Amino acid sequence: MAAPQQQKLKVHGPVAVTANRLTDGVVVWRTPDHGWSVDLNDAAVVTTAPEAIALLAAAQQSDIEAVGAYVAPVLLDDGHVLPGNLRERIRVAGPTFELPR
Amino acid sequence: MPLIENGHPVEDRFIRVGDDEALPDGAAVLIGVDRFLKEAEALRGRQAPVGIIWPNNRPIGEIEPFLGQLSLIALVFPSFRDGRAYSQARLLRERLGWKGPLRAIGNVLRDQFLLMARSGFDQIEPAKEADAAAVDEAMETYTVFYQPTADGRPSLLRQRLGRVAAQE
Amino acid sequence: MYVYDEFDRAFLAERTAEFRDQVGRRLSGALSEDEFKPLRLMNGVYLQLHAYMLRIAIPYGTLSATQLRRMAHVARRYDRGYGHFTTRQNIQFNWISLQDLPDAMASLAEVGVHGIQTSGNCIRNVTTDQWAGATPEECDDPRIWAEILRQYSTLHPEFTYLPRKFKIAITAADKDRAAVKVHDVGLRLHRNEAGELGFEVLVGGGLGRTPFVGKSIRKFLPARHLLSYIEAIMRVYNQFGRRDNIYKARIKILVHEIGAETFAAAVEKEWEAIRDGALHLSDEIIADIRARFLYPAYETLADQPAELTEALKDPAFATWHRNSVTTHKQPGYAIVTVSLKPVGAPPGDATADQMEVVADLAERYGFNEIRVGHEQNLCLPNIAQKDLPALWRALEAAGLATPNVNLVNDIIACPGLDYCALANARAIPVAQEIAKRFADLEKARGVGRLHINISGCINACGHHHVGHIGILGVEKNGQEFYQITLGGRADEHAQLGTLLGPAVSYEQVPGLIEDVVDTYMELRSGPQELFVDTVARLGIEPFKERVYAAH
Ligand code: SF4
């Protein structure tokens, strides 16, 4: 329902482009040099809709490395990039409860 | 695009003609349903073969009065995810008794070739060059089938009972 | 158990090879993601928040010990050591990689297990009563018919690209544990006055964004016509179901828009043309499928053996026995429900170790058989009553004997925002917190039968509409909110719940549920009046007043 890929793009504050790696589904972030990184700190962070659209469009050029790209909110904290909402926090840190062992 | 008939590449002798273009004399033509219905009377006297592109949102039963004057029926997959033409194909073969060529056109991809063949298509117009080359592989993906359909391949329910004979 | 023969095995091997080839073409770029996605979905492969997810079918909920053990192996080797049992007689692995999937599938295929048609716009895994074949309530084993449908629907050339997914459920008991009224097609197997077997056919039920209770379009369909009738339904739906809007593409919308009578007339017309054709189920075909189901070689035993009577003196065992053990059709045997809802744990999750324990116990005491129910619990359907004490001790040691089946903390919850890419809100931690509020099982027993169902979005995988208490996650300004409904039920009296009032925040949910339960305890006419019955008698108003006054 709320899959961000299906939502209208709204940009308030810093955003980055994220996706899942094709081979294993791991969460990746679009980097300034047109690659992907598993580390959010490597992400290209932009703050306006046109920049975000351009970043996303470039990321969607190919679906061979990463799939399902979309624009996600982030927070900037003392030089670190942090996920900007609960969904992204869960994508970065995993489920919010202890996993069965 | 290459045309595949019963698993083999063949030359497409039908020329696809738009609604406003003149029909080339003496050549086999494939035309849209609107034009066909408008000109059905006139086309009856045509010397060369006529094929029709029947859209997937039009009840296939409506084609019945015209079957006698058709040499080819093409059914459409606007997207490979839109499966209406499979039902149309089976109805044409199993209900309306169409024995002539039945062609799959549109977003026709190799992962669906076998489903098409099993639904009664004998001609496939692949959307991708590479898929055309892989037709044998695609058709041989499965050797066992669970359900009886019109393609004559034996189904598992029957094989289990030792009745390997093809369906009617 | 249904035993796969060489044809089934050949088919599965071919399916696995096909998927391996498709993954190869995807990784090489020959297939785009748009082209690949429907193919992987039809093998049960989703892309979730953190990883790929593999959904495996447990056809009609029946598993062998060997199959469950293999699932444990896959969980350990390719995933993170656990799996999640869903509301649709499936199990899901949450952390699998695309590259590993063909190998994992090949490993599962060796024991006749697969993810075929657990997703995609095709006929899905056919579900039925988890007590099938073991309960005294049935007129026939519904799994025979589910298996016939499984074979019929597997890679059906005409119905693999339907407008939308298509779910069929079958019950053969008057008490409906398969929720047939909320499926695209629900089949109620029964005998007519002449003693013939046949189906009542319901269509157009379903949950999700536009929930409907299914409508009966035929009171009695002789069983031999099952496949031709289903084919007629599928063919009408495939041609006329909407494809312009994904939210209006389910058969329930078609049935609703044209009316059940018009729909039924179209089906009957189509059926007339095919009823005596190739799909006609002759007695031989039915007998052949029936013969492939092996039933336990029950011993002649008496009910209430001395071992059981003795063990019942232990209050802990007696409590579990009262809660989790049910009458079997065979004297001296019992049906045991294995709770996957230990208080505070994710509902429906089982570790690889636990799967192996259950597989071992099924081998030792239960004729190798395990069942999976839509309540996200497991079931050992064939246990000799004399073995119950030993079985209980072993389950207890593995954390699998929480005596809370059907109680307020036997909560059904979908994966929600902790895993699912479509979610609005979390479901599992909500379930965990509510369960903890009722951790005192004495108190929970006092409340009696009460089903809480939680979905993380309107897709309703947690069946919240038909929970006695339904909880639906919604999003408001980027925050998790939850709508509460009361009075839903999924059984033979299927009904959709009524909205209690405005959505509440994540933090408020557990307290609100406690208030709802307290209100029920005060208002019920006596301990014999179940929660749903009190809601049916009084409506939601008294609950609304109490609950919203407090919050
Ligand atoms: S109900 Fe929604 S959140 Fe829950 S599993 Fe289904 S799609 Fe995901």
Short mmCIF file of C-alpha atoms in Angstrom, two decimals, chain B residues 56-61 77 79-88 90-91 94-95 107 109-112 114-119 128 130-131 137-138 140-149 155-161 163 167-168, chain C residues 2 5 7-8 10-11 14-15 18 21-22 25 30-32 34-36 38-39 147 150-162 227 231 234-235 238-241 243 270 273-274 277-282 284-285 288-289 292:
data_model
loop_
_atom_site.label_atom_id
_atom_site.label_comp_id
_atom_site.label_asym_id
_atom_site.label_seq_id
_atom_site.Cartn_x
_atom_site.Cartn_y
_atom_site.Cartn_z
CA ASN B 56 -8.57 -9.32 -25.85
CA ASN B 57 -11.43 -7.24 -24.46
CA ARG B 58 -13.96 -8.28 -27.07
CA PRO B 59 -15.95 -11.49 -26.46
CA ILE B 60 -14.46 -14.12 -28.70
CA GLY B 61 -17.90 -15.61 -29.41
CA PHE B 77 -1.13 -9.80 -25.25
CA SER B 79 1.32 -7.08 -21.61
CA PHE B 80 2.52 -10.57 -20.83
CA ARG B 81 0.69 -10.19 -17.53
CA ASP B 82 -2.67 -9.79 -19.24
CA GLY B 83 -3.90 -13.35 -19.78
CA ARG B 84 -7.27 -12.85 -21.41
CA ALA B 85 -6.13 -14.17 -24.78
CA TYR B 86 -5.41 -17.59 -23.27
CA SER B 87 -9.12 -18.03 -22.64
CA GLN B 88 -9.97 -16.70 -26.08
CA ARG B 90 -9.02 -22.15 -25.83
CA LEU B 91 -12.54 -21.11 -26.69
CA GLU B 94 -12.31 -26.09 -28.20
CA ARG B 95 -15.67 -24.37 -28.51
CA ASN B 107 4.32 -8.64 -25.46
CA LEU B 109 7.94 -13.58 -24.11
CA ARG B 110 9.64 -16.96 -23.90
CA ASP B 111 8.52 -17.72 -20.38
CA GLN B 112 4.96 -17.82 -21.67
CA LEU B 114 4.58 -23.02 -23.54
CA LEU B 115 1.41 -21.69 -21.93
CA MET B 116 0.46 -20.28 -25.30
CA ALA B 117 1.09 -23.52 -27.10
CA ARG B 118 -0.92 -25.39 -24.53
CA SER B 119 -3.81 -22.98 -24.90
CA LYS B 128 12.52 -10.34 -28.47
CA ALA B 130 16.77 -13.78 -28.32
CA ASP B 131 13.53 -15.39 -27.24
CA GLU B 137 14.27 -24.75 -24.85
CA ALA B 138 11.14 -22.90 -23.86
CA GLU B 140 10.74 -28.33 -23.60
CA THR B 141 10.80 -26.77 -20.13
CA TYR B 142 8.16 -29.24 -19.03
CA THR B 143 7.47 -32.80 -20.05
CA VAL B 144 4.60 -33.45 -17.66
CA PHE B 145 1.36 -31.54 -17.41
CA TYR B 146 -1.32 -31.79 -14.83
CA GLN B 147 -4.37 -30.63 -16.68
CA PRO B 148 -5.92 -31.64 -19.97
CA THR B 149 -6.12 -28.84 -22.56
CA SER B 155 -2.10 -34.74 -18.86
CA LEU B 156 -1.10 -36.25 -15.61
CA LEU B 157 -4.58 -37.11 -14.45
CA ARG B 158 -4.86 -39.33 -17.49
CA GLN B 159 -1.33 -40.70 -17.43
CA ARG B 160 -1.86 -41.87 -13.91
CA LEU B 161 -4.57 -44.11 -15.21
CA ARG B 163 -4.29 -43.55 -20.62
CA GLN B 167 -7.08 -35.72 -25.71
CA GLU B 168 -9.75 -35.27 -28.32
CA TYR C 2 -0.46 -37.58 -0.08
CA ASP C 5 4.72 -40.04 -7.52
CA PHE C 7 5.19 -37.42 -12.27
CA ASP C 8 4.97 -34.95 -9.42
CA ALA C 10 9.52 -34.85 -12.48
CA PHE C 11 7.35 -31.75 -12.58
CA GLU C 14 11.52 -29.23 -14.14
CA ARG C 15 10.06 -26.30 -12.26
CA GLU C 18 13.14 -23.44 -15.02
CA ASP C 21 17.38 -20.59 -15.63
CA GLN C 22 15.15 -17.57 -15.00
CA ARG C 25 18.71 -14.71 -17.11
CA ALA C 30 18.33 -10.79 -20.24
CA LEU C 31 15.22 -10.39 -18.11
CA SER C 32 14.29 -7.00 -16.70
CA ASP C 34 9.46 -6.04 -14.61
CA GLU C 35 9.63 -9.26 -16.59
CA PHE C 36 11.17 -11.28 -13.80
CA PRO C 38 5.82 -12.13 -11.92
CA LEU C 39 7.99 -15.19 -12.59
CA GLU C 147 -5.18 -32.22 -4.04
CA ARG C 150 -3.75 -28.53 -6.68
CA GLN C 151 -3.01 -30.72 -9.66
CA TYR C 152 -5.57 -29.00 -11.82
CA SER C 153 -4.36 -25.51 -11.00
CA THR C 154 -0.62 -26.11 -11.12
CA LEU C 155 0.79 -24.16 -14.05
CA HIS C 156 -2.63 -24.00 -15.64
CA PRO C 157 -1.91 -22.56 -19.08
CA GLU C 158 -5.10 -20.53 -19.24
CA PHE C 159 -5.16 -19.21 -15.69
CA THR C 160 -1.60 -18.23 -14.87
CA TYR C 161 -2.10 -14.54 -15.69
CA LEU C 162 -5.46 -13.79 -14.12
CA LEU C 227 -13.03 -29.21 -11.97
CA GLU C 231 -12.87 -23.96 -14.82
CA MET C 234 -12.07 -19.13 -13.77
CA ARG C 235 -12.88 -18.59 -17.42
CA ASN C 238 -10.28 -14.34 -16.57
CA GLN C 239 -12.23 -12.71 -19.38
CA PHE C 240 -14.39 -10.27 -17.48
CA GLY C 241 -12.55 -9.48 -14.25
CA ARG C 243 -7.75 -5.23 -15.21
CA GLU C 270 -19.98 -21.80 -19.57
CA ALA C 273 -20.54 -26.42 -22.47
CA ILE C 274 -17.73 -28.21 -20.64
CA GLY C 277 -15.63 -32.90 -21.20
CA ALA C 278 -12.08 -33.77 -20.29
CA LEU C 279 -12.38 -32.41 -16.76
CA HIS C 280 -15.09 -34.78 -15.74
CA LEU C 281 -13.87 -36.63 -12.66
CA SER C 282 -14.60 -40.27 -13.16
CA GLU C 284 -11.45 -44.08 -11.27
CA ILE C 285 -9.67 -40.72 -11.20
CA ASP C 288 -6.68 -42.98 -7.87
CA ILE C 289 -6.06 -39.71 -6.02
CA ARG C 292 -2.38 -41.84 -2.95
#
